[in-house]
Short mmCIF file of C-alpha atoms and ligand atoms in Angstrom, two decimals:
data_model
loop_
_atom_site.label_atom_id
_atom_site.label_comp_id
_atom_site.label_asym_id
_atom_site.label_seq_id
_atom_site.Cartn_x
_atom_site.Cartn_y
_atom_site.Cartn_z
CA MET A 29 0.00 0.00 0.00
CA ASN A 30 1.48 3.35 -0.93
CA GLU A 31 0.79 6.60 0.85
CA ALA A 32 -1.98 7.73 -1.52
CA GLU A 33 -3.81 4.43 -1.24
CA LYS A 34 -3.52 4.48 2.52
CA LYS A 35 -4.93 7.97 2.73
CA ASP A 36 -7.75 7.10 0.38
CA TYR A 37 -8.52 4.01 2.39
CA LEU A 38 -8.55 5.82 5.75
CA GLU A 39 -10.82 8.49 4.35
CA ARG A 40 -13.31 5.98 3.06
CA TYR A 41 -13.12 4.16 6.34
CA LYS A 42 -13.92 7.33 8.29
CA LYS A 43 -16.85 8.14 6.01
CA LYS A 44 -18.27 4.68 6.29
CA LYS A 45 -17.92 4.83 10.05
CA GLN A 46 -19.80 8.11 10.29
CA ASN A 47 -22.89 7.06 8.39
CA GLY A 48 -22.31 3.35 8.79
CA GLU A 49 -23.88 0.72 10.93
CA TYR A 50 -22.75 -0.60 14.23
CA PHE A 51 -21.93 -4.23 14.75
CA TRP A 52 -23.97 -4.12 17.91
CA PRO A 53 -26.92 -4.00 17.69
CA ASP A 54 -27.44 -3.54 13.92
CA THR A 55 -25.52 -6.44 12.43
CA ILE A 56 -26.30 -8.75 15.31
CA ALA A 57 -30.02 -8.05 14.83
CA LYS A 58 -29.80 -8.90 11.11
CA ASP A 59 -27.88 -12.09 11.87
CA ALA A 60 -30.39 -13.03 14.53
CA VAL A 61 -33.31 -12.65 12.13
CA VAL A 62 -31.62 -14.75 9.43
CA SER A 63 -30.54 -17.43 11.94
CA LEU A 64 -34.06 -17.62 13.29
CA GLY A 65 -35.42 -18.00 9.75
CA ILE A 66 -33.05 -20.87 8.99
CA PHE A 67 -33.80 -22.47 12.34
CA VAL A 68 -37.56 -22.39 11.67
CA LEU A 69 -36.95 -23.76 8.17
CA LEU A 70 -34.92 -26.66 9.61
CA ILE A 71 -37.61 -27.46 12.14
CA CYS A 72 -40.25 -27.44 9.41
CA LEU A 73 -38.12 -29.70 7.23
CA ALA A 74 -37.54 -32.09 10.12
CA VAL A 75 -41.22 -32.19 11.06
CA PHE A 76 -42.82 -32.27 7.63
CA VAL A 77 -40.22 -33.93 5.44
CA GLY A 78 -37.91 -35.82 7.79
CA VAL A 79 -35.07 -38.16 6.95
CA PRO A 80 -35.75 -41.89 6.64
CA ASN A 81 -33.76 -43.97 9.10
CA GLU A 82 -31.25 -46.43 7.79
CA PRO A 83 -31.62 -49.96 9.16
CA PRO A 84 -30.14 -50.49 12.64
CA ALA A 85 -26.37 -50.95 12.66
CA ASN A 86 -25.40 -54.57 12.18
CA PRO A 87 -21.76 -55.61 12.53
CA SER A 88 -22.28 -58.85 10.61
CA ASP A 89 -23.79 -57.19 7.56
CA ALA A 90 -20.90 -57.09 5.08
CA SER A 91 -23.11 -55.75 2.31
CA TYR A 92 -23.46 -52.36 3.92
CA ILE A 93 -21.34 -49.64 2.33
CA PRO A 94 -20.58 -46.94 4.90
CA ARG A 95 -20.58 -43.42 3.44
CA PRO A 96 -19.89 -40.07 5.06
CA GLU A 97 -22.43 -37.27 4.76
CA TRP A 98 -22.43 -35.64 1.33
CA TYR A 99 -20.46 -32.61 2.51
CA PHE A 100 -17.56 -34.85 3.54
CA LEU A 101 -17.54 -36.93 0.39
CA TRP A 102 -14.72 -34.87 -1.13
CA ALA A 103 -12.41 -35.71 1.78
CA PHE A 104 -13.44 -39.33 1.55
CA GLN A 105 -12.62 -39.32 -2.16
CA LEU A 106 -9.33 -37.50 -1.64
CA LEU A 107 -8.15 -40.23 0.71
CA LYS A 108 -8.67 -42.81 -2.02
CA TYR A 109 -5.74 -41.23 -3.86
CA PHE A 110 -3.47 -41.92 -0.90
CA PRO A 111 -3.36 -45.68 -0.53
CA GLY A 112 -2.02 -47.56 2.47
CA LYS A 113 0.32 -45.74 4.80
CA LEU A 114 0.12 -42.59 2.76
CA GLU A 115 -3.43 -42.19 4.05
CA GLY A 116 -2.30 -41.21 7.55
CA ILE A 117 0.28 -38.82 6.16
CA ALA A 118 -2.34 -37.29 3.89
CA ILE A 119 -4.80 -36.77 6.73
CA LEU A 120 -2.23 -35.09 9.01
CA GLY A 121 -0.38 -33.29 6.22
CA LEU A 122 -3.46 -31.83 4.58
CA GLY A 123 -4.99 -30.82 7.87
CA ALA A 124 -1.78 -29.13 8.98
CA ALA A 125 -1.40 -27.37 5.62
CA ILE A 126 -4.92 -25.97 5.81
CA VAL A 127 -4.47 -24.70 9.38
CA VAL A 128 -1.09 -23.18 8.66
CA GLY A 129 -2.46 -21.63 5.48
CA LEU A 130 -5.32 -19.98 7.33
CA PHE A 131 -2.98 -18.73 10.08
CA GLY A 132 -0.60 -17.32 7.53
CA LEU A 133 -3.26 -15.74 5.32
CA PRO A 134 -3.11 -12.22 6.89
CA PHE A 135 0.67 -12.25 6.45
CA PHE A 136 1.04 -13.31 2.86
CA ASP A 137 -2.14 -11.81 1.42
CA ARG A 138 -1.89 -8.08 2.17
CA ASN A 139 -3.85 -6.85 -0.83
CA PRO A 140 -6.10 -4.00 0.37
CA LYS A 141 -8.49 -4.35 -2.58
CA ARG A 142 -11.70 -6.16 -1.89
CA HIS A 143 -13.24 -6.70 -5.29
CA PRO A 144 -12.57 -10.30 -6.45
CA LEU A 145 -11.31 -9.08 -9.82
CA ASN A 146 -8.63 -7.07 -8.04
CA ARG A 147 -7.47 -10.09 -6.09
CA LEU A 148 -6.45 -12.44 -8.85
CA VAL A 149 -4.28 -14.83 -6.84
CA ALA A 150 -6.76 -15.25 -3.99
CA THR A 151 -9.69 -15.55 -6.38
CA THR A 152 -7.90 -18.13 -8.52
CA VAL A 153 -6.85 -20.21 -5.52
CA MET A 154 -10.34 -20.15 -4.06
CA THR A 155 -11.91 -21.01 -7.42
CA LEU A 156 -9.55 -23.94 -7.80
CA ILE A 157 -10.42 -25.15 -4.32
CA VAL A 158 -14.17 -24.93 -4.97
CA VAL A 159 -13.88 -26.64 -8.35
CA GLY A 160 -11.71 -29.32 -6.71
CA LEU A 161 -14.28 -29.92 -3.97
CA VAL A 162 -17.12 -30.20 -6.48
CA PHE A 163 -15.05 -32.51 -8.69
CA LEU A 164 -14.07 -34.78 -5.80
CA THR A 165 -17.64 -34.90 -4.53
CA ILE A 166 -18.94 -35.92 -7.96
CA GLN A 167 -16.17 -38.51 -8.27
CA ALA A 168 -17.12 -39.96 -4.89
CA VAL A 169 -20.78 -40.18 -5.86
CA VAL A 170 -20.24 -41.86 -9.22
CA SER A 171 -17.47 -44.23 -8.12
CA THR A 172 -19.36 -45.81 -5.23
CA PRO A 173 -21.77 -48.61 -6.04
CA PRO A 174 -25.27 -47.93 -4.80
CA GLN A 175 -26.25 -49.30 -1.43
CA VAL A 176 -27.71 -52.79 -1.85
CA GLU A 177 -31.28 -51.80 -2.32
CA ALA A 178 -33.08 -52.52 0.92
CA ILE A 179 -35.96 -54.18 -0.91
CA ASP A 180 -39.26 -53.63 0.72
CA LEU A 181 -40.08 -57.05 2.04
CA GLY A 182 -43.24 -55.88 3.68
CA ALA A 183 -44.01 -54.72 7.16
CA ASP A 184 -46.79 -57.09 8.09
CA LEU A 185 -46.22 -60.76 8.79
CA ALA A 186 -48.32 -62.02 5.90
CA SER A 187 -46.31 -60.22 3.24
CA ARG A 188 -43.02 -61.13 4.94
CA VAL A 189 -44.01 -64.78 4.94
CA GLU A 190 -44.93 -64.48 1.28
CA ALA A 191 -41.61 -62.83 0.37
CA GLY A 192 -39.80 -65.42 2.49
CA GLY A 193 -41.61 -68.22 0.67
CA THR A 194 -40.40 -66.97 -2.71
CA LEU A 195 -36.82 -66.73 -1.45
CA TYR A 196 -37.11 -70.13 0.20
CA GLN A 197 -38.19 -71.80 -3.07
CA GLU A 198 -35.28 -70.14 -4.82
CA HIS A 199 -32.53 -70.80 -2.31
CA CYS A 200 -33.54 -73.66 -0.01
CA ALA A 201 -36.21 -75.90 -1.56
CA GLU A 202 -33.67 -77.85 -3.61
CA CYS A 203 -32.11 -79.25 -0.44
CA HIS A 204 -34.93 -78.94 2.09
CA GLY A 205 -38.02 -79.74 0.01
CA ALA A 206 -40.71 -77.35 -1.19
CA ASP A 207 -42.54 -77.62 2.12
CA GLY A 208 -39.51 -78.14 4.32
CA GLU A 209 -40.15 -81.88 4.34
CA GLY A 210 -36.49 -82.64 3.55
CA ALA A 211 -34.82 -83.78 0.35
CA GLU A 212 -31.91 -85.83 -0.88
CA ILE A 213 -28.56 -84.09 -0.46
CA THR A 214 -27.07 -83.91 -3.95
CA SER A 215 -23.50 -83.98 -2.71
CA SER A 216 -24.10 -87.22 -0.83
CA PRO A 217 -26.77 -89.34 -2.53
CA GLY A 218 -28.84 -91.46 -0.21
CA ASP A 219 -28.60 -88.86 2.59
CA PHE A 220 -31.58 -86.68 3.30
CA THR A 221 -31.91 -83.42 5.16
CA ASP A 222 -34.05 -83.50 8.27
CA PRO A 223 -37.49 -81.90 7.91
CA LEU A 224 -37.53 -78.21 8.79
CA ASN A 225 -41.31 -78.20 8.98
CA SER A 226 -41.62 -80.66 11.84
CA GLU A 227 -42.87 -79.57 15.18
CA ASP A 228 -39.85 -80.85 17.09
CA PHE A 229 -37.52 -78.90 14.80
CA LEU A 230 -39.55 -75.72 15.12
CA ILE A 231 -40.01 -75.98 18.88
CA THR A 232 -36.38 -76.65 19.65
CA ARG A 233 -34.80 -74.06 17.31
CA SER A 234 -35.20 -70.41 18.13
CA ARG A 235 -35.65 -67.91 15.32
CA ASP A 236 -32.14 -66.74 16.03
CA THR A 237 -30.71 -70.25 15.62
CA ILE A 238 -32.43 -70.72 12.26
CA PHE A 239 -31.18 -67.29 11.23
CA GLN A 240 -27.60 -68.06 12.22
CA VAL A 241 -27.58 -71.51 10.61
CA THR A 242 -28.85 -70.00 7.37
CA ASN A 243 -26.38 -67.14 7.61
CA TYR A 244 -23.24 -69.21 7.97
CA GLY A 245 -24.49 -72.61 7.04
CA GLN A 246 -23.49 -75.99 8.37
CA PRO A 247 -20.39 -76.52 6.25
CA GLY A 248 -19.52 -79.79 7.92
CA LEU A 249 -22.96 -81.21 7.09
CA GLY A 250 -23.18 -80.04 3.50
CA MET A 251 -24.84 -76.65 3.73
CA GLN A 252 -22.70 -73.72 2.69
CA ALA A 253 -23.15 -70.24 4.16
CA LEU A 254 -25.96 -68.31 2.49
CA GLY A 255 -25.53 -64.90 4.17
CA LEU A 256 -23.75 -62.15 2.27
CA ALA A 257 -21.38 -61.68 5.18
CA TYR A 258 -20.13 -65.24 4.73
CA GLY A 259 -19.97 -65.40 0.96
CA GLY A 260 -23.59 -66.25 0.17
CA GLN A 261 -26.19 -64.16 -1.61
CA LEU A 262 -28.78 -63.35 1.02
CA THR A 263 -28.98 -60.13 2.96
CA ASP A 264 -29.88 -60.18 6.64
CA GLN A 265 -33.30 -58.87 5.78
CA GLU A 266 -33.90 -61.64 3.28
CA ILE A 267 -32.83 -64.32 5.74
CA ARG A 268 -35.14 -62.80 8.31
CA VAL A 269 -38.19 -63.18 6.04
CA ILE A 270 -37.14 -66.74 5.19
CA VAL A 271 -37.15 -67.43 8.93
CA ASP A 272 -40.63 -65.87 9.10
CA PHE A 273 -41.69 -68.25 6.35
CA ILE A 274 -40.20 -71.30 8.10
CA GLU A 275 -41.69 -70.30 11.45
CA ALA A 276 -45.10 -70.07 9.80
CA TRP A 277 -45.05 -73.87 9.42
CA TYR A 278 -45.36 -74.15 13.14
CA VAL A 279 -48.93 -74.55 14.25
CA SER A 280 -49.30 -73.62 17.89
CA PRO A 281 -51.52 -75.75 20.15
CA GLU A 282 -54.03 -72.90 20.21
CA GLU A 283 -54.16 -72.65 16.43
CA GLU A 284 -54.41 -76.40 16.11
CA ALA A 285 -57.24 -76.55 18.65
CA ALA A 286 -59.12 -74.16 16.38
CA GLY A 287 -58.88 -76.60 13.45
CA PRO A 288 -61.90 -78.49 12.12
CA ASP A 289 -63.23 -81.20 14.39
CA LEU A 290 -61.92 -84.42 12.84
CA ALA A 291 -64.08 -86.55 15.11
CA LEU A 292 -67.06 -85.64 12.92
CA ILE A 293 -65.59 -87.42 9.90
CA GLU A 294 -67.54 -90.67 9.49
CA THR A 295 -65.24 -92.55 7.13
CA PRO A 296 -61.72 -91.17 7.36
CA SER A 297 -59.48 -91.52 4.33
CA TYR A 298 -55.85 -92.53 4.71
CA ALA A 299 -54.54 -90.14 2.05
CA GLN A 300 -56.78 -87.24 2.94
CA HIS A 301 -56.81 -87.36 6.73
CA VAL A 302 -54.31 -89.78 8.27
CA GLN A 303 -51.18 -89.20 6.21
CA PRO A 304 -51.23 -85.40 6.69
CA ILE A 305 -51.25 -85.85 10.48
CA LEU A 306 -48.37 -88.31 10.31
CA ASP A 307 -46.44 -86.01 7.96
CA LYS A 308 -46.84 -83.11 10.26
CA ARG A 309 -46.33 -84.71 13.63
CA CYS A 310 -44.36 -87.91 13.12
CA ALA A 311 -42.21 -87.61 9.99
CA SER A 312 -39.36 -85.75 11.66
CA CYS A 313 -38.49 -88.90 13.62
CA HIS A 314 -40.06 -91.55 11.44
CA SER A 315 -39.02 -90.91 7.86
CA ARG A 316 -35.28 -90.38 7.25
CA ARG A 317 -34.64 -91.04 10.87
CA LEU A 318 -36.23 -94.33 11.75
CA LYS A 319 -36.81 -94.16 15.46
CA GLY A 320 -37.83 -97.63 16.58
CA ASN A 321 -37.31 -98.58 12.90
CA TYR A 322 -40.75 -97.20 12.29
CA SER A 323 -41.48 -95.20 9.14
CA VAL A 324 -44.51 -93.15 8.18
CA VAL A 325 -43.41 -92.23 4.64
CA ASP A 326 -46.25 -94.12 2.98
CA TYR A 327 -49.13 -96.47 3.65
CA ASN A 328 -47.02 -99.63 3.36
CA ALA A 329 -44.42 -98.41 5.82
CA VAL A 330 -47.06 -97.24 8.26
CA MET A 331 -48.66 -100.70 8.26
CA THR A 332 -45.57 -102.90 8.26
CA SER A 333 -42.47 -101.17 9.66
CA GLY A 334 -41.25 -100.99 13.24
CA ASP A 335 -39.22 -103.07 15.71
CA ASN A 336 -42.53 -104.22 17.17
CA ALA A 337 -44.40 -104.52 13.88
CA PRO A 338 -47.16 -104.65 13.19
CA VAL A 339 -48.01 -101.60 15.22
CA ILE A 340 -51.42 -101.33 13.58
CA ILE A 341 -53.92 -104.17 13.68
CA ALA A 342 -56.52 -103.49 11.03
CA GLY A 343 -60.00 -103.48 12.56
CA ASP A 344 -58.70 -103.41 16.13
CA ALA A 345 -57.58 -99.97 17.18
CA ALA A 346 -57.65 -100.76 20.91
CA ASN A 347 -54.95 -103.42 20.54
CA SER A 348 -52.79 -101.48 18.09
CA ILE A 349 -49.50 -100.41 19.67
CA LEU A 350 -49.59 -97.20 17.69
CA VAL A 351 -52.92 -96.17 19.15
CA GLN A 352 -51.83 -97.03 22.67
CA MET A 353 -48.77 -94.86 22.18
CA LEU A 354 -50.89 -92.01 20.86
CA HIS A 355 -52.83 -92.23 24.14
CA GLY A 356 -49.60 -92.08 26.11
CA ILE A 357 -49.92 -95.64 27.38
CA LYS A 358 -46.50 -97.17 28.03
CA THR A 359 -45.92 -100.12 25.72
CA ASP A 360 -42.97 -102.37 25.00
CA ALA A 361 -42.30 -100.16 21.99
CA GLY A 362 -42.02 -96.96 24.03
CA GLY A 363 -44.01 -94.14 25.60
CA GLN A 364 -46.23 -91.39 24.30
CA MET A 365 -46.07 -90.50 20.60
CA PRO A 366 -45.20 -87.86 19.64
CA PRO A 367 -43.07 -87.59 22.76
CA ALA A 368 -43.30 -83.82 23.20
CA ARG A 369 -46.99 -83.09 22.74
CA ALA A 370 -49.77 -85.58 22.22
CA LEU A 371 -52.06 -85.37 19.23
CA ARG A 372 -55.37 -83.60 19.65
CA ALA A 373 -58.11 -85.88 20.97
CA ASP A 374 -60.14 -85.73 17.73
CA GLN A 375 -57.04 -86.54 15.66
CA ILE A 376 -56.50 -89.68 17.75
CA GLN A 377 -60.20 -90.49 17.43
CA LEU A 378 -59.95 -90.16 13.65
CA ILE A 379 -56.97 -92.53 13.45
CA GLU A 380 -58.82 -95.02 15.71
CA ARG A 381 -61.89 -94.89 13.51
CA TRP A 382 -59.79 -95.37 10.39
CA ILE A 383 -58.12 -98.47 11.96
CA ASP A 384 -61.42 -99.87 13.23
CA GLN A 385 -62.85 -99.51 9.74
CA GLY A 386 -60.07 -101.75 8.40
CA ALA A 387 -57.06 -99.39 8.12
CA GLN A 388 -57.44 -99.27 4.37
CA ASN A 389 -55.33 -97.38 1.87
CA ASN A 390 -58.33 -95.24 0.93
C1 HEC B 414 -26.98 -77.35 -1.00
C2 HEC B 414 -28.03 -77.83 -0.16
C3 HEC B 414 -28.64 -76.87 0.85
C4 HEC B 414 -29.21 -75.65 0.61
C5 HEC B 414 -29.35 -74.90 -0.70
C6 HEC B 414 -29.72 -75.19 1.89
N1 HEC B 414 -29.45 -76.11 2.86
FE1 HEC B 414 -29.90 -75.96 4.81
N2 HEC B 414 -28.96 -77.69 5.20
C7 HEC B 414 -28.39 -78.51 4.24
C8 HEC B 414 -27.78 -79.66 4.90
C9 HEC B 414 -27.08 -80.79 4.20
C10 HEC B 414 -28.00 -79.48 6.29
C11 HEC B 414 -27.55 -80.37 7.45
C12 HEC B 414 -28.20 -81.72 7.49
C13 HEC B 414 -29.68 -81.82 7.82
O1 HEC B 414 -30.38 -80.84 8.08
O2 HEC B 414 -30.17 -82.91 7.83
C14 HEC B 414 -28.74 -78.25 6.43
C15 HEC B 414 -29.18 -77.75 7.64
C16 HEC B 414 -30.00 -76.66 7.78
C17 HEC B 414 -30.56 -76.21 9.01
C18 HEC B 414 -30.34 -76.83 10.38
C19 HEC B 414 -31.25 -77.99 10.56
C20 HEC B 414 -31.18 -78.55 11.96
O3 HEC B 414 -31.63 -79.68 12.13
O4 HEC B 414 -30.72 -77.83 12.85
C21 HEC B 414 -31.34 -75.11 8.74
C22 HEC B 414 -32.13 -74.28 9.72
C23 HEC B 414 -31.24 -74.87 7.33
N3 HEC B 414 -30.43 -75.82 6.78
C24 HEC B 414 -31.89 -73.84 6.67
C25 HEC B 414 -31.71 -73.55 5.34
C26 HEC B 414 -32.31 -72.43 4.68
C27 HEC B 414 -33.24 -71.44 5.34
C28 HEC B 414 -31.89 -72.46 3.38
C29 HEC B 414 -32.21 -71.48 2.29
C30 HEC B 414 -32.00 -70.10 2.54
C31 HEC B 414 -31.03 -73.62 3.25
N4 HEC B 414 -30.94 -74.25 4.44
C32 HEC B 414 -30.41 -74.00 2.06
C33 HEC B 414 -28.35 -78.29 2.89
C34 HEC B 414 -28.79 -77.15 2.27
C1 HEC B 415 -39.32 -86.49 18.46
C2 HEC B 415 -39.28 -87.74 17.80
C3 HEC B 415 -40.54 -88.54 17.60
C4 HEC B 415 -41.73 -88.14 17.08
C5 HEC B 415 -42.12 -86.73 16.61
C6 HEC B 415 -42.57 -89.31 17.02
N1 HEC B 415 -41.89 -90.37 17.48
FE1 HEC B 415 -42.52 -92.29 17.47
N2 HEC B 415 -40.82 -92.91 18.28
C7 HEC B 415 -39.78 -92.09 18.64
C8 HEC B 415 -38.76 -92.89 19.30
C9 HEC B 415 -37.44 -92.35 19.85
C10 HEC B 415 -39.22 -94.18 19.31
C11 HEC B 415 -38.52 -95.44 19.88
C12 HEC B 415 -39.15 -95.85 21.20
C13 HEC B 415 -38.84 -94.91 22.31
O1 HEC B 415 -37.68 -94.60 22.54
O2 HEC B 415 -39.79 -94.46 22.99
C14 HEC B 415 -40.51 -94.18 18.66
C15 HEC B 415 -41.29 -95.32 18.49
C16 HEC B 415 -42.50 -95.32 17.86
C17 HEC B 415 -43.27 -96.47 17.59
C18 HEC B 415 -42.90 -97.88 17.92
C19 HEC B 415 -42.21 -98.55 16.75
C20 HEC B 415 -41.83 -100.00 17.06
O3 HEC B 415 -42.26 -100.85 16.27
O4 HEC B 415 -41.11 -100.20 18.03
C21 HEC B 415 -44.42 -96.08 16.97
C22 HEC B 415 -45.56 -96.95 16.50
C23 HEC B 415 -44.34 -94.66 16.87
N3 HEC B 415 -43.17 -94.20 17.40
C24 HEC B 415 -45.33 -93.87 16.32
C25 HEC B 415 -45.28 -92.52 16.22
C26 HEC B 415 -46.34 -91.74 15.68
C27 HEC B 415 -47.64 -92.27 15.12
C28 HEC B 415 -45.94 -90.45 15.76
C29 HEC B 415 -46.72 -89.21 15.34
C30 HEC B 415 -48.07 -89.09 15.80
C31 HEC B 415 -44.61 -90.42 16.35
N4 HEC B 415 -44.25 -91.71 16.63
C32 HEC B 415 -43.88 -89.28 16.54
C33 HEC B 415 -39.67 -90.75 18.41
C34 HEC B 415 -40.67 -89.97 17.86
#
């Protein structure tokens, strides 16, 4: 600044001061009004627009791509250009450079002019910085794959079970059967998976257990991990709806009690009435697994298998071991069947009637 400039500057300063505004209260009042306006705007945005929550944090979800807020994306992108150890140096170095630069600004930029066009160096540097920030932000946005779309799998149980059923057919049915009844394991022919739809499976496995088993599989037994975190294809959310679907196979005692009264059926049919009960309540222990060497896979097996065969005497329900076991009477063949929870009274009555009428394959 030469003498003339200095004089000119001081004069303008004096003039401005005479008819100018005061910081307090004038400027403060203006600032206060603007701040209040922005504050009200933010509150309105929060109340009327809001921000959707992301799903709760989940340390085992490897599909989640963590991103900083948009206004930090440039820094995030910048760090990508400093791989490995350089990253730490870049963070400290850049931070230090910015702080030192700001501290030094009054010393190395002593240009008294205020119009941007009269401050070429400062204007150019600032323009470069802004362009750089915008460029890095855009780079960060386009170079990051989109978050795995959190597909809407439905909020209510019915639609979750439906979505889970579709996923189950796609990813599980091949090895566990379309209805969870079990299927041959392709990698070891002759071996079958245990039914997932049986009551004793569903009662003894918590939702969490089924979730975990699906997530990281049972590698030793021939089921690879299916969760994304362990190299599979299913997100946590998808596994959760599959579990909803599997759990829906379980019929609680209350629900079952509400079923149609089977005792009213005059001539029970094996295929229509008896086999479904056996499938649901006995197959988990009496199909692939042959407890007591007894199998309920089909009519022939039901009539002829078992260590104490025949367990059904056609026309004589009272003396059939199977019926006695259904009633919980201790026999040479064992105790109550199924061991955990007896059949409903009318189901037992139906099986008795079917046996008394000749135990036919009708
Ligand atoms: C490649 C075949 C295969 C696929 C696909 C598969 N599993 Fe399995 N799964 C197995 C085998 C084998 C076992 C262990 C043996 C058994 O259950 O009899 C098993 C075991 C399980 C068990 C534990 C059973 C128990 O008795 O504790 C659950 C639960 C299970 N699978 C759920 C699923 C779900 C859910 C899916 C689909 C998302 C699925 N599996 C897909 C083969 C498979
Ligand atoms: C949780 C497993 C399990 C379920 C479910 C189950 N059983 Fe059994 N069952 C067994 C076992 C174990 C035995 C061997 C005897 C014993 O230890 O009590 C057996 C034995 C039998 C026997 C005697 C076979 C023989 O000749 O010695 C009959 C009959 C039988 N079960 C019928 C049924 C029927 C019918 C159902 C369904 C309504 C059923 N069980 C459900 C585990 C089960």
